[in-house]
mmCIF file of C-alpha atoms in Angstrom:
data_model
loop_
_atom_site.group_PDB
_atom_site.id
_atom_site.type_symbol
_atom_site.label_atom_id
_atom_site.label_comp_id
_atom_site.label_asym_id
_atom_site.label_seq_id
_atom_site.Cartn_x
_atom_site.Cartn_y
_atom_site.Cartn_z
ATOM 1 C CA MET A 12 -39.089 -27.072 22.840
ATOM 2 C CA ARG A 13 -40.240 -24.497 25.597
ATOM 3 C CA PRO A 14 -42.308 -25.389 28.375
ATOM 4 C CA ILE A 15 -46.179 -25.251 27.150
ATOM 5 C CA ALA A 16 -47.323 -21.459 28.514
ATOM 6 C CA ASP A 17 -50.667 -21.383 29.668
ATOM 7 C CA ARG A 18 -51.844 -18.132 27.503
ATOM 8 C CA TYR A 19 -50.819 -20.267 24.565
ATOM 9 C CA VAL A 20 -52.854 -23.184 24.995
ATOM 10 C CA MET A 21 -55.849 -20.102 25.543
ATOM 11 C CA LEU A 22 -54.699 -18.075 22.468
ATOM 12 C CA MET A 23 -54.487 -21.288 20.207
ATOM 13 C CA ALA A 24 -58.051 -23.101 21.837
ATOM 14 C CA SER A 25 -59.672 -19.545 20.977
ATOM 15 C CA LEU A 26 -58.744 -19.568 17.148
ATOM 16 C CA PRO A 27 -61.032 -21.349 14.249
ATOM 17 C CA SER A 28 -59.692 -24.273 12.466
ATOM 18 C CA ILE A 29 -58.058 -22.857 8.760
ATOM 19 C CA ARG A 30 -58.449 -24.717 5.932
ATOM 20 C CA LEU A 31 -56.139 -23.932 2.873
ATOM 21 C CA LEU A 32 -58.671 -24.291 -0.117
ATOM 22 C CA GLY A 33 -61.668 -24.033 1.673
ATOM 23 C CA GLU A 34 -64.338 -20.847 1.498
ATOM 24 C CA LYS A 35 -63.759 -17.456 0.112
ATOM 25 C CA GLU A 36 -64.000 -15.985 3.618
ATOM 26 C CA LEU A 37 -61.861 -16.920 6.238
ATOM 27 C CA PRO A 38 -62.858 -18.273 9.950
ATOM 28 C CA ILE A 39 -61.308 -14.935 11.684
ATOM 29 C CA ASN A 40 -60.699 -11.606 10.240
ATOM 30 C CA PRO A 41 -57.872 -9.774 10.566
ATOM 31 C CA ALA A 42 -59.179 -7.404 13.845
ATOM 32 C CA ARG A 43 -60.064 -10.300 15.965
ATOM 33 C CA LEU A 44 -56.948 -11.742 15.119
ATOM 34 C CA ALA A 45 -55.184 -9.215 16.125
ATOM 35 C CA GLU A 46 -57.237 -8.662 19.569
ATOM 36 C CA ARG A 47 -56.441 -12.315 20.221
ATOM 37 C CA LEU A 48 -52.416 -11.766 19.754
ATOM 38 C CA LYS A 49 -52.705 -9.308 22.394
ATOM 39 C CA LEU A 50 -51.979 -12.587 24.777
ATOM 40 C CA LEU A 51 -48.611 -12.634 22.720
ATOM 41 C CA GLU A 52 -45.822 -11.984 25.193
ATOM 42 C CA PRO A 53 -43.377 -9.158 24.650
ATOM 43 C CA ASP A 54 -40.160 -11.053 23.155
ATOM 44 C CA ASP A 55 -42.237 -13.562 21.341
ATOM 45 C CA ARG A 56 -44.224 -10.810 19.789
ATOM 46 C CA THR A 57 -40.993 -9.264 18.685
ATOM 47 C CA GLU A 58 -39.901 -13.015 17.159
ATOM 48 C CA LEU A 59 -42.694 -12.779 15.516
ATOM 49 C CA GLU A 60 -42.700 -9.130 14.054
ATOM 50 C CA ALA A 61 -39.113 -9.993 12.637
ATOM 51 C CA ILE A 62 -40.588 -12.847 11.358
ATOM 52 C CA ALA A 63 -42.883 -11.766 9.520
ATOM 53 C CA ALA A 64 -40.851 -9.011 8.393
ATOM 54 C CA ILE A 65 -38.734 -11.725 5.750
ATOM 55 C CA LEU A 66 -41.630 -13.760 5.372
ATOM 56 C CA SER A 67 -44.884 -11.538 4.573
ATOM 57 C CA TRP A 68 -44.982 -9.998 1.472
ATOM 58 C CA ASN A 69 -46.921 -6.960 2.710
ATOM 59 C CA ARG A 70 -44.233 -6.346 4.838
ATOM 60 C CA ILE A 71 -41.737 -6.653 2.301
ATOM 61 C CA ASP A 72 -40.784 -3.579 0.584
ATOM 62 C CA THR A 73 -40.146 -4.100 -3.122
ATOM 63 C CA GLY A 74 -37.650 -1.286 -3.477
ATOM 64 C CA GLU A 75 -35.631 -2.809 -1.008
ATOM 65 C CA ASP A 76 -32.117 -3.936 -2.967
ATOM 66 C CA ASP A 77 -32.341 -8.458 -2.873
ATOM 67 C CA ALA A 78 -28.598 -7.925 -1.322
ATOM 68 C CA ALA A 79 -29.787 -6.218 1.868
ATOM 69 C CA TYR A 80 -33.241 -8.264 1.814
ATOM 70 C CA MET A 81 -30.804 -11.387 1.754
ATOM 71 C CA ALA A 82 -28.671 -10.086 4.244
ATOM 72 C CA ARG A 83 -31.822 -9.027 6.211
ATOM 73 C CA ALA A 84 -33.191 -12.547 6.312
ATOM 74 C CA GLU A 85 -30.132 -14.519 7.419
ATOM 75 C CA ARG A 86 -29.509 -12.356 9.881
ATOM 76 C CA THR A 87 -33.225 -12.689 11.399
ATOM 77 C CA LEU A 88 -33.002 -16.778 10.686
ATOM 78 C CA ALA A 89 -29.733 -16.687 12.902
ATOM 79 C CA ALA A 90 -31.829 -14.996 15.846
ATOM 80 C CA ILE A 91 -34.564 -17.210 16.089
ATOM 81 C CA ARG A 92 -34.649 -18.739 18.989
ATOM 82 C CA SER A 93 -36.884 -21.692 17.847
ATOM 83 C CA ALA A 94 -35.069 -24.346 15.769
ATOM 84 C CA THR A 95 -38.018 -25.809 14.322
ATOM 85 C CA LEU A 96 -39.562 -22.194 13.396
ATOM 86 C CA ARG A 97 -35.819 -21.288 12.225
ATOM 87 C CA ALA A 98 -35.970 -24.963 9.943
ATOM 88 C CA ALA A 99 -40.358 -23.411 8.872
ATOM 89 C CA ALA A 100 -38.802 -20.193 7.847
ATOM 90 C CA LEU A 101 -35.712 -21.197 6.121
ATOM 91 C CA GLU A 102 -38.005 -24.039 3.859
ATOM 92 C CA ARG A 103 -40.292 -20.989 3.195
ATOM 93 C CA LEU A 104 -37.678 -18.730 1.927
ATOM 94 C CA GLU A 105 -36.013 -22.009 -0.307
ATOM 95 C CA ILE A 106 -39.167 -22.336 -1.532
ATOM 96 C CA ARG A 107 -39.026 -18.891 -2.711
ATOM 97 C CA THR A 108 -36.057 -19.105 -4.135
ATOM 98 C CA VAL A 109 -36.906 -22.149 -6.203
ATOM 99 C CA ILE A 110 -39.840 -20.429 -7.934
ATOM 100 C CA ALA A 111 -37.789 -17.615 -8.391
ATOM 101 C CA ALA A 112 -35.389 -19.591 -10.458
ATOM 102 C CA LEU A 113 -38.264 -20.867 -12.587
ATOM 103 C CA ARG A 114 -39.591 -17.325 -13.021
ATOM 104 C CA ARG A 115 -36.333 -16.367 -14.145
ATOM 105 C CA ARG A 116 -35.046 -18.978 -16.079
ATOM 106 C CA HIS A 117 -38.743 -18.890 -17.998
ATOM 107 C CA ALA A 118 -37.741 -15.493 -18.209
ATOM 108 C CA GLY A 119 -34.671 -16.566 -20.717
ATOM 109 C CA GLU A 120 -32.451 -15.342 -17.999
ATOM 110 C CA PRO A 121 -28.974 -17.261 -17.706
ATOM 111 C CA ALA A 122 -27.787 -18.623 -14.566
ATOM 112 C CA PRO A 123 -27.003 -16.261 -11.777
ATOM 113 C CA ALA A 124 -22.979 -15.454 -11.784
ATOM 114 C CA GLN A 125 -21.055 -17.143 -9.036
ATOM 115 C CA GLY A 126 -20.788 -15.418 -5.738
ATOM 116 C CA THR A 127 -23.857 -13.340 -6.701
ATOM 117 C CA LEU A 128 -26.279 -13.203 -4.205
ATOM 118 C CA TRP A 129 -29.875 -14.078 -5.573
ATOM 119 C CA GLY A 130 -31.436 -16.735 -3.669
ATOM 120 C CA ILE A 131 -31.438 -18.236 0.211
ATOM 121 C CA GLY A 132 -31.302 -21.842 1.721
ATOM 122 C CA ARG A 133 -29.187 -25.380 0.671
ATOM 123 C CA GLN A 134 -30.040 -25.289 -2.916
ATOM 124 C CA VAL A 135 -28.808 -21.882 -3.688
ATOM 125 C CA GLU A 136 -25.375 -23.458 -5.217
ATOM 126 C CA THR A 137 -27.123 -26.451 -6.695
ATOM 127 C CA ILE A 138 -29.490 -24.338 -8.823
ATOM 128 C CA ARG A 139 -27.113 -22.145 -10.172
ATOM 129 C CA ARG A 140 -24.487 -25.526 -11.229
ATOM 130 C CA ASN A 141 -28.023 -27.423 -12.764
ATOM 131 C CA TRP A 142 -29.489 -24.305 -14.591
ATOM 132 C CA SER A 143 -30.105 -25.977 -17.748
ATOM 133 C CA GLN A 144 -31.820 -29.491 -15.903
ATOM 134 C CA PRO A 145 -35.779 -29.038 -15.728
ATOM 135 C CA ASP A 146 -35.519 -29.486 -12.026
ATOM 136 C CA PHE A 147 -32.459 -27.895 -11.229
ATOM 137 C CA GLY A 148 -31.131 -31.296 -10.231
ATOM 138 C CA LEU A 149 -33.395 -31.195 -6.672
ATOM 139 C CA GLY A 150 -36.467 -33.409 -8.099
ATOM 140 C CA HIS A 151 -35.836 -35.972 -5.661
ATOM 141 C CA GLN A 152 -35.951 -34.044 -2.950
ATOM 142 C CA MET A 153 -38.669 -31.061 -4.478
ATOM 143 C CA PRO A 154 -40.733 -33.405 -6.045
ATOM 144 C CA TRP A 155 -43.042 -30.448 -6.919
ATOM 145 C CA ILE A 156 -40.819 -28.594 -9.037
ATOM 146 C CA GLY A 157 -41.481 -30.057 -12.082
ATOM 147 C CA PRO A 158 -45.669 -29.239 -11.884
ATOM 148 C CA ALA A 159 -44.369 -25.917 -11.257
ATOM 149 C CA ARG A 160 -42.081 -25.807 -13.856
ATOM 150 C CA GLU A 161 -44.455 -26.997 -16.495
ATOM 151 C CA LYS A 162 -47.814 -24.548 -14.960
ATOM 152 C CA LEU A 163 -45.352 -21.924 -15.181
ATOM 153 C CA GLU A 164 -44.479 -22.596 -19.157
ATOM 154 C CA SER A 165 -48.176 -22.835 -19.599
ATOM 155 C CA GLY A 166 -49.155 -19.748 -18.532
ATOM 156 C CA ASP A 167 -51.215 -21.507 -15.817
ATOM 157 C CA SER A 168 -50.816 -18.872 -13.550
ATOM 158 C CA ALA A 169 -54.168 -19.760 -10.770
ATOM 159 C CA GLY A 170 -52.232 -23.510 -10.887
ATOM 160 C CA LEU A 171 -49.177 -22.439 -10.303
ATOM 161 C CA GLU A 172 -50.216 -19.828 -7.044
ATOM 162 C CA ARG A 173 -52.240 -22.907 -6.055
ATOM 163 C CA LEU A 174 -49.132 -25.369 -6.237
ATOM 164 C CA ILE A 175 -47.361 -22.763 -4.038
ATOM 165 C CA LEU A 176 -49.673 -22.368 -1.466
ATOM 166 C CA ASP A 177 -50.120 -26.046 -0.932
ATOM 167 C CA THR A 178 -46.349 -26.717 -1.004
ATOM 168 C CA THR A 179 -45.718 -24.342 1.559
ATOM 169 C CA TRP A 180 -48.603 -25.724 3.730
ATOM 170 C CA ARG A 181 -47.512 -28.731 3.507
ATOM 171 C CA ALA A 182 -44.146 -27.777 4.291
ATOM 172 C CA ALA A 183 -45.366 -25.957 7.763
ATOM 173 C CA GLY A 184 -47.242 -29.252 8.720
ATOM 174 C CA ARG A 185 -44.516 -30.867 8.875
ATOM 175 C CA HIS A 186 -42.374 -28.388 10.983
ATOM 176 C CA GLU A 187 -45.210 -28.103 13.519
ATOM 177 C CA PHE A 188 -45.700 -31.555 14.823
ATOM 178 C CA GLY A 189 -45.909 -31.974 18.296
ATOM 179 C CA HIS A 190 -46.336 -28.193 18.550
ATOM 180 C CA GLU A 191 -50.502 -27.583 19.321
ATOM 181 C CA PHE A 192 -50.293 -24.840 22.259
ATOM 182 C CA ASP A 193 -46.690 -22.941 22.283
ATOM 183 C CA PHE A 194 -45.312 -19.987 20.949
ATOM 184 C CA GLU A 195 -44.295 -22.391 17.739
ATOM 185 C CA ALA A 196 -48.335 -23.369 17.346
ATOM 186 C CA VAL A 197 -49.288 -19.353 17.044
ATOM 187 C CA VAL A 198 -47.092 -18.618 14.273
ATOM 188 C CA PHE A 199 -47.679 -21.625 12.351
ATOM 189 C CA TYR A 200 -51.283 -21.076 12.607
ATOM 190 C CA LEU A 201 -50.253 -17.128 11.477
ATOM 191 C CA MET A 202 -48.567 -18.783 8.754
ATOM 192 C CA ARG A 203 -51.479 -20.600 8.077
ATOM 193 C CA TRP A 204 -53.821 -18.186 8.213
ATOM 194 C CA GLN A 205 -51.597 -15.923 5.473
ATOM 195 C CA LEU A 206 -51.634 -18.603 2.973
ATOM 196 C CA ALA A 207 -55.363 -18.993 3.000
ATOM 197 C CA ASP A 208 -56.283 -15.273 2.973
ATOM 198 C CA ARG A 209 -53.726 -15.211 -0.031
ATOM 199 C CA TRP A 210 -55.476 -17.932 -1.515
ATOM 200 C CA ALA A 211 -59.202 -16.383 -0.663
ATOM 201 C CA ARG A 212 -58.142 -13.055 -1.976
ATOM 202 C CA TYR A 213 -56.833 -14.564 -5.082
ATOM 203 C CA ASP A 214 -57.749 -13.420 -8.387
ATOM 204 C CA ALA A 215 -56.283 -14.632 -11.458
ATOM 205 C CA ASP A 216 -56.413 -11.959 -14.220
ATOM 206 C CA ALA A 217 -54.925 -9.232 -11.183
ATOM 207 C CA ALA A 218 -52.527 -11.686 -10.693
ATOM 208 C CA ALA A 219 -51.479 -12.232 -14.170
ATOM 209 C CA ALA A 220 -51.350 -8.513 -14.868
ATOM 210 C CA ARG A 221 -49.337 -7.825 -11.552
ATOM 211 C CA PHE A 222 -47.011 -10.239 -12.355
ATOM 212 C CA ALA A 223 -46.305 -8.633 -15.666
ATOM 213 C CA GLN A 224 -45.600 -5.264 -14.174
ATOM 214 C CA LEU A 225 -43.394 -6.784 -11.487
ATOM 215 C CA LEU A 226 -41.244 -8.393 -14.452
ATOM 216 C CA GLU A 227 -41.370 -5.223 -16.296
ATOM 217 C CA ALA A 228 -40.110 -3.344 -13.767
ATOM 218 C CA ALA A 229 -37.336 -6.101 -12.845
ATOM 219 C CA LEU A 230 -35.962 -6.671 -16.401
ATOM 220 C CA PRO A 231 -36.595 -3.434 -18.439
ATOM 221 C CA LYS A 232 -34.087 -4.261 -20.886
ATOM 222 C CA SER A 233 -33.427 -7.988 -20.764
ATOM 223 C CA GLN A 234 -33.990 -8.971 -24.666
ATOM 224 C CA ALA A 235 -35.441 -12.305 -23.851
ATOM 225 C CA TYR A 236 -38.107 -11.082 -22.349
ATOM 226 C CA GLU A 237 -38.565 -8.185 -25.563
ATOM 227 C CA ASP A 238 -38.942 -11.596 -26.979
ATOM 228 C CA ALA A 239 -41.189 -13.035 -24.841
ATOM 229 C CA ALA A 240 -43.562 -10.387 -25.029
ATOM 230 C CA MET B 10 -30.765 -45.228 59.138
ATOM 231 C CA ASN B 11 -33.967 -46.318 61.337
ATOM 232 C CA GLU B 12 -34.836 -42.883 61.754
ATOM 233 C CA LEU B 13 -34.241 -42.729 58.138
ATOM 234 C CA MET B 14 -36.059 -45.076 56.955
ATOM 235 C CA VAL B 15 -39.201 -43.829 59.115
ATOM 236 C CA ILE B 16 -38.742 -40.513 56.909
ATOM 237 C CA LEU B 17 -38.997 -42.235 53.655
ATOM 238 C CA GLY B 18 -41.586 -43.858 55.103
ATOM 239 C CA TRP B 19 -43.577 -41.011 55.716
ATOM 240 C CA LEU B 20 -42.711 -39.247 52.294
ATOM 241 C CA GLY B 21 -44.010 -42.445 50.541
ATOM 242 C CA VAL B 22 -47.363 -42.521 52.589
ATOM 243 C CA PHE B 23 -48.441 -38.792 51.597
ATOM 244 C CA ALA B 24 -46.852 -39.073 48.022
ATOM 245 C CA PRO B 25 -49.784 -40.144 45.966
ATOM 246 C CA VAL B 26 -51.784 -37.067 47.346
ATOM 247 C CA GLY B 27 -48.692 -35.015 47.162
ATOM 248 C CA LEU B 28 -47.997 -35.191 43.692
ATOM 249 C CA GLY B 29 -51.401 -36.023 42.694
ATOM 250 C CA ALA B 30 -52.478 -32.983 43.616
ATOM 251 C CA ILE B 31 -49.824 -31.141 41.556
ATOM 252 C CA GLY B 32 -50.439 -32.890 38.599
ATOM 253 C CA SER B 33 -54.149 -32.234 38.627
ATOM 254 C CA ALA B 34 -53.431 -28.659 39.424
ATOM 255 C CA ILE B 35 -51.228 -28.226 35.760
ATOM 256 C CA GLY B 36 -53.416 -30.526 33.841
ATOM 257 C CA VAL B 37 -56.807 -28.918 35.052
ATOM 258 C CA THR B 38 -55.077 -25.645 34.180
ATOM 259 C CA ILE B 39 -53.880 -26.551 30.800
ATOM 260 C CA ALA B 40 -57.461 -27.895 29.715
ATOM 261 C CA GLY B 41 -58.882 -25.333 31.805
ATOM 262 C CA GLN B 42 -57.151 -22.702 29.628
ATOM 263 C CA ALA B 43 -58.214 -23.837 26.677
ATOM 264 C CA ALA B 44 -61.562 -24.547 27.810
ATOM 265 C CA ILE B 45 -61.512 -20.415 28.148
ATOM 266 C CA GLY B 46 -60.358 -20.048 24.737
ATOM 267 C CA ALA B 47 -62.485 -21.904 22.734
ATOM 268 C CA MET B 48 -65.148 -19.947 24.955
ATOM 269 C CA LEU B 49 -64.275 -16.537 23.247
ATOM 270 C CA GLU B 50 -64.871 -18.514 19.703
ATOM 271 C CA THR B 51 -68.366 -20.680 20.248
ATOM 272 C CA ASP B 52 -71.963 -19.253 21.194
ATOM 273 C CA SER B 53 -72.874 -22.148 23.554
ATOM 274 C CA GLY B 54 -71.065 -25.994 24.704
ATOM 275 C CA TYR B 55 -69.561 -23.975 27.679
ATOM 276 C CA GLY B 56 -70.536 -26.386 30.665
ATOM 277 C CA ARG B 57 -69.276 -28.857 28.004
ATOM 278 C CA PHE B 58 -65.501 -27.397 27.985
ATOM 279 C CA VAL B 59 -66.022 -27.183 32.115
ATOM 280 C CA GLY B 60 -66.545 -30.732 32.231
ATOM 281 C CA VAL B 61 -63.891 -31.986 29.947
ATOM 282 C CA ALA B 62 -61.719 -29.499 31.721
ATOM 283 C CA ALA B 63 -62.223 -31.432 35.246
ATOM 284 C CA ILE B 64 -60.897 -34.567 34.050
ATOM 285 C CA PRO B 65 -57.402 -34.696 35.044
ATOM 286 C CA SER B 66 -58.824 -34.314 38.877
ATOM 287 C CA SER B 67 -59.219 -38.327 39.201
ATOM 288 C CA THR B 68 -55.684 -38.499 39.740
ATOM 289 C CA VAL B 69 -55.885 -36.636 43.016
ATOM 290 C CA ILE B 70 -58.596 -38.539 44.283
ATOM 291 C CA TYR B 71 -56.849 -41.802 43.209
ATOM 292 C CA GLY B 72 -53.542 -40.409 45.248
ATOM 293 C CA ILE B 73 -55.979 -40.190 48.790
ATOM 294 C CA VAL B 74 -57.875 -43.585 47.926
ATOM 295 C CA VAL B 75 -53.678 -45.168 47.796
ATOM 296 C CA MET B 76 -52.434 -43.008 50.794
ATOM 297 C CA PHE B 77 -55.251 -44.548 53.181
ATOM 298 C CA SER B 78 -54.029 -47.811 51.694
ATOM 299 C CA LEU B 79 -50.747 -47.086 52.754
ATOM 300 C CA GLN B 80 -51.601 -45.240 55.996
ATOM 301 C CA ARG B 81 -50.150 -47.442 59.089
ATOM 302 C CA THR B 82 -47.748 -47.247 61.411
ATOM 303 C CA ILE B 83 -44.471 -46.773 60.330
ATOM 304 C CA THR B 84 -41.111 -48.739 61.130
ATOM 305 C CA PRO B 85 -37.812 -49.176 59.658
ATOM 306 C CA GLU B 86 -38.924 -52.618 58.505
ATOM 307 C CA ASN B 87 -42.004 -51.076 56.025
ATOM 308 C CA GLY B 88 -40.499 -47.552 55.582
ATOM 309 C CA ALA B 89 -38.726 -48.155 52.241
ATOM 310 C CA GLY B 90 -41.687 -50.593 50.977
ATOM 311 C CA LEU B 91 -44.189 -47.446 51.944
ATOM 312 C CA PHE B 92 -41.731 -45.328 49.876
ATOM 313 C CA GLY B 93 -41.653 -46.813 46.656
ATOM 314 C CA ILE B 94 -44.907 -47.834 46.497
ATOM 315 C CA GLY B 95 -45.731 -44.146 47.092
ATOM 316 C CA ILE B 96 -43.239 -42.056 45.511
ATOM 317 C CA LEU B 97 -43.863 -44.262 42.119
ATOM 318 C CA THR B 98 -47.387 -43.970 42.488
ATOM 319 C CA GLY B 99 -47.631 -40.034 42.998
ATOM 320 C CA LEU B 100 -44.881 -39.682 40.304
ATOM 321 C CA ALA B 101 -47.195 -41.621 37.646
ATOM 322 C CA LEU B 102 -50.247 -39.982 38.602
ATOM 323 C CA ALA B 103 -48.711 -36.471 38.348
ATOM 324 C CA TYR B 104 -47.012 -37.332 34.979
ATOM 325 C CA ALA B 105 -50.441 -38.659 33.536
ATOM 326 C CA SER B 106 -52.679 -35.781 34.957
ATOM 327 C CA VAL B 107 -50.245 -33.280 33.383
ATOM 328 C CA TRP B 108 -50.257 -35.103 29.992
ATOM 329 C CA GLN B 109 -54.137 -36.028 30.203
ATOM 330 C CA GLY B 110 -54.343 -31.996 30.590
ATOM 331 C CA LYS B 111 -52.350 -31.459 27.082
ATOM 332 C CA ALA B 112 -54.857 -34.023 25.793
ATOM 333 C CA CYS B 113 -58.026 -32.755 26.994
ATOM 334 C CA ALA B 114 -57.148 -29.306 25.826
ATOM 335 C CA SER B 115 -56.469 -30.908 22.662
ATOM 336 C CA ALA B 116 -59.898 -32.431 22.595
ATOM 337 C CA ILE B 117 -61.282 -28.683 23.118
ATOM 338 C CA ALA B 118 -59.599 -27.264 20.917
ATOM 339 C CA ALA B 119 -60.975 -29.526 18.010
ATOM 340 C CA SER B 120 -64.302 -30.242 19.024
ATOM 341 C CA LYS B 121 -65.240 -26.578 18.990
ATOM 342 C CA SER B 122 -65.346 -25.781 15.430
ATOM 343 C CA LYS B 123 -66.167 -29.841 15.239
ATOM 344 C CA PRO B 124 -68.512 -30.632 17.296
ATOM 345 C CA GLU B 125 -69.633 -34.312 16.015
ATOM 346 C CA ILE B 126 -66.012 -35.789 17.077
ATOM 347 C CA PHE B 127 -66.133 -34.382 20.690
ATOM 348 C CA GLY B 128 -66.423 -37.995 22.309
ATOM 349 C CA LEU B 129 -63.657 -39.581 19.989
ATOM 350 C CA SER B 130 -61.900 -36.675 20.697
ATOM 351 C CA LEU B 131 -61.366 -37.555 24.728
ATOM 352 C CA ALA B 132 -59.863 -41.382 23.365
ATOM 353 C CA PRO B 133 -56.825 -40.381 24.184
ATOM 354 C CA ALA B 134 -57.520 -38.745 27.696
ATOM 355 C CA ALA B 135 -59.600 -41.652 28.540
ATOM 356 C CA ILE B 136 -56.625 -44.035 27.332
ATOM 357 C CA VAL B 137 -54.443 -41.844 30.222
ATOM 358 C CA GLU B 138 -56.909 -42.183 32.502
ATOM 359 C CA GLY B 139 -57.036 -45.730 32.250
ATOM 360 C CA PHE B 140 -52.719 -45.655 33.137
ATOM 361 C CA ALA B 141 -53.474 -43.496 36.117
ATOM 362 C CA VAL B 142 -56.118 -46.759 36.926
ATOM 363 C CA PHE B 143 -53.987 -49.236 36.565
ATOM 364 C CA THR B 144 -51.054 -47.502 38.686
ATOM 365 C CA PHE B 145 -53.683 -47.174 41.102
ATOM 366 C CA VAL B 146 -55.300 -50.566 41.856
ATOM 367 C CA PHE B 147 -51.732 -52.276 41.690
ATOM 368 C CA ALA B 148 -50.810 -49.778 44.487
ATOM 369 C CA LEU B 149 -53.348 -50.839 46.587
ATOM 370 C CA VAL B 150 -52.931 -54.588 45.349
ATOM 371 C CA LEU B 151 -49.528 -54.297 46.750
ATOM 372 C CA ALA B 152 -50.105 -52.109 49.893
ATOM 373 C CA GLY B 153 -52.178 -55.097 51.578
ATOM 374 C CA ASN B 154 -48.490 -56.745 51.277
ATOM 375 C CA ILE B 155 -46.699 -54.398 53.304
ATOM 376 C CA LYS B 156 -46.791 -55.201 57.032
ATOM 377 C CA GLY B 157 -47.141 -52.935 60.177
#
């Protein structure tokens, strides 16, 4: 833990509290948030940009090759100075890896071949080996996988989105314990802001259409997808 | 050796004020920065935030009182006693101030968006104040037993 920095006490105290599934309008708008973030120290701003570049969907180039993205993510994770932020970022990527695996399996894809780069985190090999198991053999450490699978299979995209956001929100809460007025607290606040923003702007119909579009782009020749369609 | 004991005695006499002032300065700064931040987000209650930010300043006052209770002719015989009581009192007051400042900052940050918890949010800071008061009271009690 780094020493408490006065400017972050002021910054954190100037930010309103956020609830995930609260109002449809966020308590602080992006312009005002950006204004407050001018208090960040240059090194911390650089680190924040790097973390956002691997975690924020707005910053991830969907045209980027999976292997290139994963290599970039691994480099960024290794460069994060704070062990707390490194662990939080890794867990967020692991959640996405599990969700990606659920979606791939749901689309009828076989388990990824050994040695291929398809996910990030400590569970990648476990998932690959237990591809046919409903919870990939991870139910004990990730109890949300079961409900997520059920929602995916029943086509409840809004419920799945809500579950993913809630799981990510709780994970952030576990990591941020003890960080109230430091750089870590700022990063966790921004993570929460993004999650709340995503939910506030969530439109179930648009999301379903977007998912189908992405699936079509990613799996143009998949027989399973053609069958499902 | 005698001179060293006298030097230690002087350090002990002034430590409660010196260390208490350092702790109060840090504690009030931390809580004060939170108060300034909260003012950016709220339209009222500024005086309340500033008042909470000043809470950690109490420890330096305790330090001043302890200093007067320790003040006497310093001799090689009482130097060690003055040093022990003074230094530990100063450290305890400084530490309490810094952490009280953090507790006050949290209270300010929480109560800005939920004013109804203002009183309750100050409970941790009040408990820390209680520890500082323990140090203060028992330093006074023990100071009376030191000869000189």
